[in-house]
Short mmCIF file of C-alpha atoms in Angstrom, two decimals:
data_model
loop_
_atom_site.label_atom_id
_atom_site.label_comp_id
_atom_site.label_asym_id
_atom_site.label_seq_id
_atom_site.Cartn_x
_atom_site.Cartn_y
_atom_site.Cartn_z
CA MET A 20 26.40 -76.62 -4.72
CA LYS A 21 28.29 -73.53 -5.89
CA ARG A 22 25.13 -72.19 -7.60
CA GLN A 23 23.07 -72.74 -4.41
CA GLY A 24 25.70 -70.93 -2.37
CA PHE A 25 25.69 -68.02 -4.78
CA PHE A 26 21.89 -67.57 -4.66
CA ARG A 27 21.91 -67.86 -0.87
CA LEU A 28 24.57 -65.15 -0.60
CA ALA A 29 22.59 -62.86 -2.97
CA TRP A 30 19.45 -63.41 -0.91
CA LEU A 31 21.27 -62.53 2.33
CA LEU A 32 22.72 -59.37 0.77
CA ALA A 33 19.28 -58.26 -0.46
CA LEU A 34 17.78 -58.88 2.98
CA ALA A 35 20.56 -56.88 4.63
CA SER A 36 19.93 -54.01 2.21
CA VAL A 37 16.22 -53.96 3.04
CA LEU A 38 16.91 -54.03 6.78
CA LEU A 39 19.51 -51.26 6.46
CA THR A 40 17.13 -49.07 4.43
CA ALA A 41 14.33 -49.57 6.94
CA SER A 42 16.61 -48.50 9.78
CA LEU A 43 17.54 -45.19 8.09
CA PRO A 44 15.46 -42.11 8.99
CA ALA A 45 12.96 -40.91 6.36
CA THR A 46 13.98 -37.87 4.35
CA ALA A 47 11.59 -34.92 4.15
CA SER A 48 10.75 -33.61 0.69
CA THR A 49 11.19 -29.95 1.71
CA SER A 50 12.42 -27.86 4.62
CA VAL A 51 11.86 -24.58 6.45
CA GLU A 52 15.05 -22.63 5.75
CA SER A 53 14.27 -19.45 7.74
CA ALA A 54 11.39 -17.47 9.23
CA ARG A 55 10.35 -13.85 9.82
CA ILE A 56 7.63 -12.15 11.84
CA TRP A 57 5.98 -8.78 11.03
CA PRO A 58 3.75 -7.28 13.79
CA ALA A 59 1.17 -4.73 12.54
CA PRO A 60 -1.54 -2.82 14.46
CA ASP A 61 -4.31 -5.30 13.64
CA HIS A 62 -2.47 -8.47 12.65
CA THR A 63 0.84 -10.28 12.84
CA ARG A 64 2.36 -12.00 9.82
CA LEU A 65 4.57 -15.07 10.30
CA VAL A 66 6.49 -16.16 7.19
CA PHE A 67 8.30 -19.45 6.67
CA ASP A 68 10.83 -19.64 3.83
CA THR A 69 10.55 -23.13 2.33
CA ARG A 70 12.70 -24.87 -0.24
CA THR A 71 9.62 -25.85 -2.28
CA PRO A 72 5.84 -25.40 -1.92
CA VAL A 73 4.60 -27.18 1.19
CA ASP A 74 1.41 -29.08 2.00
CA HIS A 75 0.14 -27.69 5.32
CA THR A 76 -2.84 -27.36 7.65
CA ILE A 77 -3.56 -24.97 10.52
CA PHE A 78 -6.03 -25.11 13.41
CA SER A 79 -6.65 -23.24 16.66
CA LEU A 80 -6.85 -24.57 20.21
CA GLU A 81 -8.34 -22.83 23.28
CA ASN A 82 -7.61 -22.69 27.02
CA PRO A 83 -4.84 -21.76 26.55
CA ALA A 84 -4.92 -20.10 23.13
CA ARG A 85 -2.67 -21.83 20.60
CA LEU A 86 -2.28 -22.11 16.85
CA VAL A 87 -1.01 -25.40 15.41
CA ILE A 88 0.71 -25.45 12.01
CA ASP A 89 1.37 -28.88 10.49
CA LEU A 90 3.74 -29.06 7.50
CA LYS A 91 3.76 -32.36 5.64
CA ASN A 92 7.07 -33.97 4.58
CA THR A 93 9.00 -31.04 6.01
CA ASP A 94 11.94 -30.64 8.37
CA LEU A 95 13.19 -27.55 10.23
CA LYS A 96 16.58 -26.08 9.35
CA THR A 97 16.35 -22.81 11.30
CA ASP A 98 16.06 -21.72 14.92
CA LEU A 99 12.59 -20.32 15.59
CA ASP A 100 13.66 -19.26 19.10
CA GLY A 101 15.58 -16.36 17.55
CA LEU A 102 12.43 -14.57 16.31
CA ASP A 103 11.60 -11.28 18.04
CA LEU A 104 8.02 -11.73 19.24
CA LYS A 105 7.66 -8.23 20.70
CA GLY A 106 4.46 -6.49 19.63
CA SER A 107 2.84 -9.75 18.52
CA PRO A 108 0.28 -12.00 20.26
CA VAL A 109 2.81 -14.87 20.19
CA LYS A 110 4.35 -15.71 23.56
CA ARG A 111 6.42 -18.70 22.46
CA ILE A 112 7.03 -20.87 19.40
CA ARG A 113 7.51 -24.62 19.79
CA SER A 114 8.32 -27.18 17.09
CA ALA A 115 8.79 -30.94 16.84
CA SER A 116 8.90 -33.76 14.33
CA ARG A 117 5.56 -35.50 13.82
CA ASN A 118 4.79 -38.92 12.32
CA GLY A 119 8.49 -39.31 11.61
CA ASN A 120 8.44 -37.14 8.50
CA ASP A 121 6.27 -34.08 9.21
CA LEU A 122 6.88 -30.85 11.14
CA ARG A 123 4.52 -29.43 13.74
CA VAL A 124 4.89 -25.79 14.85
CA VAL A 125 2.84 -24.57 17.82
CA LEU A 126 2.33 -20.89 18.60
CA ASP A 127 1.48 -20.16 22.25
CA LEU A 128 -0.73 -17.04 22.15
CA ASP A 129 -1.71 -14.43 24.71
CA ARG A 130 -5.17 -13.96 23.13
CA ASP A 131 -7.54 -15.50 20.62
CA ILE A 132 -6.79 -14.73 16.98
CA LYS A 133 -8.34 -15.45 13.60
CA PRO A 134 -5.77 -17.39 11.51
CA ARG A 135 -5.26 -17.24 7.76
CA SER A 136 -2.59 -18.96 5.66
CA PHE A 137 -1.50 -18.95 2.03
CA GLN A 138 1.63 -19.54 -0.05
CA LEU A 139 3.60 -17.08 -2.17
CA GLU A 140 5.67 -17.72 -5.26
CA PRO A 141 9.34 -16.64 -5.36
CA ASN A 142 10.02 -12.98 -6.09
CA GLN A 143 13.09 -10.77 -6.50
CA GLN A 144 14.04 -11.09 -2.83
CA TYR A 145 12.52 -14.32 -1.47
CA GLY A 146 11.89 -17.89 -2.58
CA HIS A 147 8.84 -20.05 -1.78
CA ARG A 148 7.01 -18.84 1.32
CA LEU A 149 4.25 -20.04 3.61
CA VAL A 150 2.48 -17.05 5.15
CA VAL A 151 0.42 -17.32 8.34
CA ASP A 152 -1.57 -14.23 9.38
CA LEU A 153 -2.74 -13.88 12.98
CA ILE A 154 -5.62 -11.42 12.74
CA GLN A 155 -6.44 -9.60 15.97
CA GLU A 156 -10.03 -8.59 15.40
CA GLU A 157 -10.27 -6.60 18.65
CA ARG A 158 -7.37 -4.37 17.55
CA ALA A 159 -8.68 -3.13 14.22
CA SER A 160 -6.42 -0.50 12.70
CA LEU A 161 -9.35 1.39 11.19
CA PRO A 162 -10.76 4.14 13.42
CA SER A 163 -14.39 3.88 14.43
CA PRO A 164 -16.73 6.23 12.54
CA ASP A 165 -17.71 8.17 15.67
CA ARG A 166 -14.12 8.87 16.71
CA PRO A 167 -13.15 12.57 16.38
CA ILE A 168 -11.02 12.68 13.27
CA VAL A 169 -10.24 16.34 12.56
CA ARG A 170 -9.25 19.42 14.51
CA ASP A 171 -11.89 22.14 14.46
CA HIS A 172 -10.78 25.78 14.69
CA GLY A 173 -14.24 27.01 15.65
CA ASP A 174 -17.24 28.05 13.57
CA GLY A 175 -16.79 24.91 11.47
CA LYS A 176 -13.27 25.87 10.29
CA ARG A 177 -11.76 22.39 10.16
CA ASP A 178 -8.36 21.11 9.06
CA ILE A 179 -7.68 19.68 5.61
CA ILE A 180 -6.92 15.99 6.06
CA VAL A 181 -4.21 14.39 3.91
CA VAL A 182 -3.73 10.62 4.21
CA ILE A 183 -0.25 9.52 3.16
CA ASP A 184 0.26 5.95 2.04
CA ALA A 185 3.78 4.50 2.06
CA GLY A 186 3.60 1.69 -0.49
CA HIS A 187 4.42 -1.96 0.17
CA GLY A 188 5.87 -2.95 3.57
CA GLY A 189 6.65 -6.05 5.58
CA GLU A 190 6.94 -9.18 3.44
CA ASP A 191 6.37 -7.04 0.32
CA PRO A 192 9.61 -5.07 -0.27
CA GLY A 193 8.39 -3.41 -3.44
CA ALA A 194 11.06 -2.70 -6.04
CA ILE A 195 14.71 -3.40 -5.21
CA GLY A 196 17.52 -1.25 -6.57
CA PRO A 197 20.77 -2.59 -8.07
CA ALA A 198 22.56 -1.88 -4.77
CA GLY A 199 19.82 -3.54 -2.73
CA THR A 200 17.84 -0.45 -1.68
CA LEU A 201 14.27 -1.45 -0.80
CA GLU A 202 11.36 0.64 -2.05
CA LYS A 203 9.35 -0.01 1.14
CA ASP A 204 12.06 1.66 3.28
CA VAL A 205 12.54 4.68 1.01
CA VAL A 206 8.84 5.50 0.72
CA LEU A 207 8.16 5.11 4.46
CA SER A 208 10.91 7.63 5.19
CA MET A 209 9.47 10.06 2.61
CA ALA A 210 5.95 9.59 3.99
CA ARG A 211 7.16 10.48 7.49
CA HIS A 212 8.91 13.62 6.19
CA LEU A 213 5.75 14.62 4.33
CA LYS A 214 3.59 14.06 7.41
CA ASP A 215 5.85 16.29 9.52
CA LEU A 216 5.63 19.08 6.93
CA ILE A 217 1.85 18.86 6.67
CA ASP A 218 1.31 18.77 10.43
CA SER A 219 3.53 21.84 10.87
CA LYS A 220 1.25 24.01 8.69
CA PRO A 221 -1.88 25.45 10.36
CA GLY A 222 -5.03 24.24 8.66
CA TYR A 223 -3.64 20.81 7.79
CA GLU A 224 -3.47 17.41 9.44
CA ALA A 225 -1.78 14.30 8.07
CA ARG A 226 -2.32 10.60 8.75
CA LEU A 227 -0.16 7.63 7.68
CA THR A 228 -1.67 4.38 6.47
CA ARG A 229 1.30 2.50 7.94
CA THR A 230 3.75 3.71 10.57
CA GLY A 231 6.19 0.79 10.44
CA ASP A 232 7.51 -2.09 8.39
CA TYR A 233 4.36 -4.16 7.86
CA TYR A 234 1.96 -4.79 4.99
CA ILE A 235 -1.54 -3.35 4.58
CA ASP A 236 -3.69 -4.66 1.76
CA LEU A 237 -4.79 -2.19 -0.90
CA ARG A 238 -8.44 -2.20 0.15
CA SER A 239 -7.55 -1.25 3.73
CA ARG A 240 -5.39 1.64 2.54
CA THR A 241 -8.32 3.30 0.78
CA LEU A 242 -10.66 2.40 3.65
CA LEU A 243 -8.32 4.17 6.05
CA ALA A 244 -8.49 7.30 3.89
CA ARG A 245 -12.28 7.17 3.99
CA LYS A 246 -12.40 6.56 7.74
CA HIS A 247 -10.08 9.51 8.29
CA LYS A 248 -12.41 11.65 6.13
CA ALA A 249 -9.50 12.50 3.86
CA ASP A 250 -9.57 15.48 1.52
CA LEU A 251 -6.63 13.98 -0.38
CA PHE A 252 -4.98 10.54 -0.57
CA VAL A 253 -1.28 10.46 -1.55
CA SER A 254 0.40 7.11 -2.19
CA VAL A 255 4.21 7.29 -2.28
CA HIS A 256 6.22 4.82 -4.36
CA ALA A 257 9.52 4.45 -6.24
CA ASP A 258 9.46 3.25 -9.84
CA ALA A 259 11.24 0.27 -11.31
CA PHE A 260 11.56 -0.89 -14.89
CA ARG A 261 13.03 -3.82 -16.79
CA SER A 262 16.08 -1.78 -17.82
CA PRO A 263 18.15 0.74 -15.81
CA GLN A 264 17.77 3.61 -18.29
CA PRO A 265 14.38 5.14 -17.33
CA SER A 266 14.61 7.94 -14.77
CA GLY A 267 12.62 10.79 -13.28
CA ALA A 268 9.68 11.35 -10.96
CA SER A 269 6.06 10.87 -12.02
CA VAL A 270 2.59 11.63 -10.69
CA PHE A 271 -0.32 9.34 -11.51
CA ALA A 272 -4.06 9.74 -11.22
CA LEU A 273 -6.64 7.06 -11.88
CA SER A 274 -7.70 6.39 -15.46
CA GLN A 275 -11.04 4.78 -16.14
CA ARG A 276 -9.92 3.93 -19.64
CA GLY A 277 -6.53 2.46 -18.76
CA ALA A 278 -2.94 3.60 -18.86
CA THR A 279 -1.67 6.49 -20.99
CA SER A 280 1.70 4.94 -21.84
CA GLU A 281 3.35 1.53 -22.05
CA THR A 282 5.43 2.33 -18.97
CA ALA A 283 2.28 3.30 -17.08
CA ARG A 284 0.64 0.01 -18.07
CA TRP A 285 3.60 -2.03 -16.88
CA LEU A 286 3.82 -0.11 -13.61
CA ALA A 287 0.11 -0.53 -12.98
CA ARG A 288 0.36 -4.29 -13.40
CA SER A 289 3.43 -4.43 -11.16
CA GLU A 290 1.88 -2.42 -8.34
CA ASN A 291 -1.47 -4.22 -8.52
CA ARG A 292 0.26 -7.59 -8.17
CA SER A 293 1.12 -6.56 -4.61
CA ASP A 294 -2.48 -7.31 -3.75
CA LEU A 295 -1.69 -11.02 -3.99
CA ILE A 296 -0.15 -10.52 -0.56
CA GLY A 297 -3.37 -9.12 0.87
CA GLY A 298 -6.94 -9.03 -0.35
CA VAL A 299 -8.84 -7.01 -2.90
CA GLY A 300 -12.09 -5.15 -2.54
CA GLY A 301 -14.01 -2.13 -3.75
CA VAL A 302 -16.72 0.36 -3.03
CA THR A 303 -20.30 -0.87 -2.85
CA LEU A 304 -23.53 1.03 -3.31
CA GLY A 305 -25.78 -1.75 -2.09
CA ASP A 306 -28.68 0.46 -1.10
CA LYS A 307 -29.07 1.86 -4.66
CA ASP A 308 -30.49 0.20 -7.75
CA ASP A 309 -27.98 -0.69 -10.45
CA ILE A 310 -28.69 2.28 -12.72
CA LEU A 311 -28.62 4.92 -9.96
CA ALA A 312 -25.55 3.38 -8.33
CA GLY A 313 -23.76 3.43 -11.67
CA VAL A 314 -24.63 7.08 -12.32
CA LEU A 315 -23.59 8.17 -8.81
CA LEU A 316 -20.36 6.24 -8.96
CA ASP A 317 -19.51 7.61 -12.38
CA LEU A 318 -20.19 11.21 -11.32
CA SER A 319 -18.21 10.85 -8.12
CA MET A 320 -15.32 9.10 -9.84
CA THR A 321 -15.15 11.71 -12.61
CA ALA A 322 -15.04 14.56 -10.09
CA SER A 323 -12.37 12.79 -8.05
CA ILE A 324 -10.23 12.12 -11.11
CA ASN A 325 -10.50 15.75 -12.23
CA ALA A 326 -9.43 16.94 -8.79
CA SER A 327 -6.63 14.34 -8.70
CA VAL A 328 -5.24 15.56 -12.02
CA GLY A 329 -5.47 19.14 -10.74
CA VAL A 330 -3.46 18.55 -7.58
CA GLY A 331 -1.06 16.35 -9.56
CA ASP A 332 -0.28 19.28 -11.86
CA TYR A 333 0.63 21.46 -8.89
CA ILE A 334 2.89 18.74 -7.45
CA LEU A 335 4.64 18.11 -10.77
CA GLY A 336 5.41 21.82 -11.03
CA LYS A 337 7.21 21.68 -7.69
CA LEU A 338 8.90 18.31 -8.27
CA GLY A 339 10.41 19.60 -11.51
CA LYS A 340 12.41 22.12 -9.47
CA VAL A 341 14.14 19.48 -7.30
CA THR A 342 14.43 16.41 -9.55
CA LYS A 343 14.09 15.27 -13.13
CA LEU A 344 10.57 14.47 -14.34
CA HIS A 345 9.87 11.26 -16.24
CA LYS A 346 6.88 12.83 -18.04
CA PRO A 347 5.84 16.51 -18.11
CA GLY A 348 2.19 15.87 -17.28
CA VAL A 349 0.11 13.81 -14.89
CA GLU A 350 -0.15 10.24 -16.15
CA GLN A 351 -3.21 8.09 -15.64
CA ALA A 352 -3.27 4.34 -15.00
CA ALA A 353 -5.45 1.76 -13.31
CA PHE A 354 -3.64 1.58 -9.97
CA ALA A 355 -5.90 -0.27 -7.54
CA VAL A 356 -4.88 1.94 -4.62
CA LEU A 357 -6.32 5.02 -6.40
CA LYS A 358 -9.79 3.57 -6.93
CA SER A 359 -11.63 5.59 -4.30
CA PRO A 360 -14.63 7.24 -5.95
CA ASP A 361 -15.07 9.97 -3.35
CA ILE A 362 -11.50 11.05 -2.48
CA PRO A 363 -9.03 12.76 -4.85
CA SER A 364 -6.14 10.29 -4.99
CA ILE A 365 -2.67 10.51 -6.53
CA LEU A 366 0.31 8.21 -6.68
CA VAL A 367 3.74 9.89 -6.54
CA GLU A 368 6.61 7.89 -8.02
CA ALA A 369 9.64 9.64 -6.52
CA GLY A 370 12.08 8.25 -9.10
CA PHE A 371 13.32 5.03 -10.65
CA ILE A 372 14.98 2.87 -8.02
CA SER A 373 16.10 0.60 -10.87
CA ASN A 374 18.32 3.45 -12.13
CA PRO A 375 21.65 3.34 -10.20
CA ARG A 376 22.01 7.12 -9.97
CA GLU A 377 18.43 7.65 -8.84
CA GLU A 378 18.73 4.76 -6.39
CA ARG A 379 21.54 6.67 -4.66
CA ASN A 380 19.38 9.79 -4.54
CA LEU A 381 16.35 7.92 -3.21
CA ALA A 382 18.46 6.39 -0.42
CA SER A 383 19.69 9.87 0.61
CA ALA A 384 17.83 11.50 3.53
CA ARG A 385 18.53 14.93 2.03
CA HIS A 386 16.94 14.01 -1.30
CA GLN A 387 13.99 12.38 0.46
CA ARG A 388 13.33 15.64 2.33
CA LYS A 389 13.58 17.67 -0.89
CA VAL A 390 11.02 15.45 -2.61
CA ALA A 391 8.70 15.56 0.41
CA GLU A 392 8.95 19.37 0.51
CA ALA A 393 8.12 19.61 -3.20
CA VAL A 394 5.08 17.35 -2.78
CA PHE A 395 3.85 19.40 0.19
CA ASP A 396 4.40 22.72 -1.63
CA GLY A 397 2.29 21.42 -4.50
CA ILE A 398 -0.46 20.25 -2.14
CA ASP A 399 -0.41 23.57 -0.29
CA ASP A 400 -0.62 25.64 -3.49
CA TYR A 401 -3.51 23.53 -4.74
CA PHE A 402 -5.56 23.85 -1.56
CA ASN A 403 -4.80 27.55 -1.20
CA ASN A 404 -6.33 28.04 -4.65
CA ARG A 405 -9.13 25.50 -4.15
CA PRO A 406 -9.77 25.07 -0.42
CA PRO A 407 -12.54 22.61 0.50
CA PRO A 408 -15.63 24.36 1.92
CA GLY A 409 -15.73 24.62 5.70
CA THR A 410 -11.96 24.48 6.16
CA LEU A 411 -9.68 27.02 7.84
CA LEU A 412 -8.02 27.67 4.47
CA ALA A 413 -11.38 28.43 2.86
CA TRP A 414 -12.19 30.89 5.65
CA GLN A 415 -8.77 32.55 5.33
CA LYS A 416 -9.25 32.90 1.59
CA ARG A 417 -12.63 34.57 2.08
CA GLN A 418 -11.12 36.94 4.65
CA SER A 419 -8.24 37.91 2.37
CA GLY A 420 -10.74 38.67 -0.39
CA GLY A 421 -12.07 41.58 1.64
CA GLY A 422 -15.63 41.01 0.44
CA GLY A 423 -14.81 41.83 -3.18
CA SER A 424 -14.12 39.52 -6.07
CA THR A 425 -10.99 37.40 -6.50
CA GLU A 426 -9.44 35.77 -9.54
CA TYR A 427 -9.01 32.08 -10.28
CA ARG A 428 -6.90 30.67 -13.12
CA ILE A 429 -8.31 27.52 -14.73
CA ARG A 430 -6.05 24.49 -14.61
CA ARG A 431 -6.29 21.09 -16.21
CA GLY A 432 -9.07 19.04 -14.61
CA ASP A 433 -11.16 22.01 -13.44
CA THR A 434 -14.92 22.08 -13.92
CA LEU A 435 -17.21 25.05 -13.41
CA SER A 436 -19.19 23.28 -10.69
CA ALA A 437 -15.99 22.30 -8.84
CA VAL A 438 -14.65 25.88 -8.97
CA ALA A 439 -17.99 27.19 -7.68
CA ARG A 440 -18.11 24.65 -4.85
CA GLN A 441 -14.54 25.28 -3.74
CA ASN A 442 -15.09 29.04 -3.69
CA GLN A 443 -18.47 28.73 -1.98
CA VAL A 444 -20.43 30.49 -4.73
CA SER A 445 -23.14 29.24 -7.06
CA VAL A 446 -22.53 28.21 -10.66
CA GLN A 447 -25.04 30.86 -11.79
CA ALA A 448 -23.14 33.56 -9.87
CA LEU A 449 -19.91 32.48 -11.59
CA LYS A 450 -21.57 32.61 -15.00
CA ARG A 451 -23.02 36.08 -14.36
CA ALA A 452 -19.70 37.46 -13.08
CA ASN A 453 -17.83 36.17 -16.12
CA GLY A 454 -20.45 36.47 -18.87
CA LEU A 455 -20.49 32.70 -19.46
CA THR A 456 -23.33 31.13 -21.44
CA ASP A 457 -22.34 27.48 -20.81
CA ASP A 458 -20.12 25.38 -18.53
CA ARG A 459 -17.14 25.06 -20.86
CA LEU A 460 -13.76 26.18 -19.51
CA ILE A 461 -10.34 26.63 -21.14
CA VAL A 462 -7.06 25.87 -19.39
CA GLY A 463 -5.39 29.20 -18.56
CA GLN A 464 -8.69 31.09 -18.53
CA THR A 465 -9.09 33.54 -15.61
CA LEU A 466 -12.41 33.66 -13.77
CA GLN A 467 -13.60 36.40 -11.46
CA ILE A 468 -14.89 34.85 -8.23
CA PRO A 469 -17.64 37.04 -6.79
CA SER A 470 -18.13 37.36 -3.06
CA SER A 471 -20.96 35.21 -1.75
#
């Protein structure tokens, strides 16, 4: 009898345990810890910080416009009502538990959008993230090709267009200094200073790829430069390295063969990884056969790289007067943002944000202005020596020549054809005026530029 009583008691205890477990609420395997929203001109990015990667689905509903985000085995541990929705197509965010263990988030929208979602691995600032992009196709940030882009001073004397690209932005902070200074904030401030300087000089006009704290993918940055008919593309960044010792500003141009130093290689990989947050693309020559397209692309890219190295030399000369230089010459690396075959493009690294002393400088508004002034002075000197044909600066240079010949000093990256084109004379005229029998030039050589 005692044995029967014992087994009966054990059975009752087991049954009670099962009933108690069934009555407890299910526990989600992950959670949404916080959220952020980043409105941009042509899209809005909503980011959920999750404890671990999350299984999710999204779908759109119409009349009224809504986006539904279902997160499996997830609970909500933040208040989505606190998000600032100003400037975004989101009117309201609602959330509720679904199927007892899932989370449903509903975005009430004021217009139709094209949704896109993906997950990001942890980085220096954030952990696991679920990113939802709301793409507003009717508000494309790229200007239409027939929109007037440049000021014309009459008789075809147009402005020189400089497109300034502040690196990173939004969910991509870039490098982070030891004291917490964010690269994306420093470079946007410098880009704004540089734009003001360029716009204040007659004969120039500047455009920014981004005007606020949001991300633009690398393909769109170069597309913006092309749409703006840029004469020069300047991408502004702040270096970081594994150790705090490296310091100094650098200027990079594109290398078709790869980086010129181990630091350049590491930096190129680091910057190009930012494209995981957007999308990658390139230039196509679809209307040409493979051989012709390859030749044209190679010629255009070579000319652009030569011009990029040339303007980089001028900028380095000015930067060296206001800050330490990391390397004395223009470095070359495979930065994706520089791969525009038809626009001279440079990347200015204003200093090492990973160096505590330089981080303090980069966070200083005074130092930011000094760097921006040095970059502009270099750009201005370059274009005053090599103004693009048809620009106000080219016309002013011809006028100051008084109809006679002028001198031009050969710099690194110059070619005879480029010098002839920029001075609006023929290659044969240059050869005759200087007694040249071939196209070879020597850095430091002085050419007489005949009047056309």
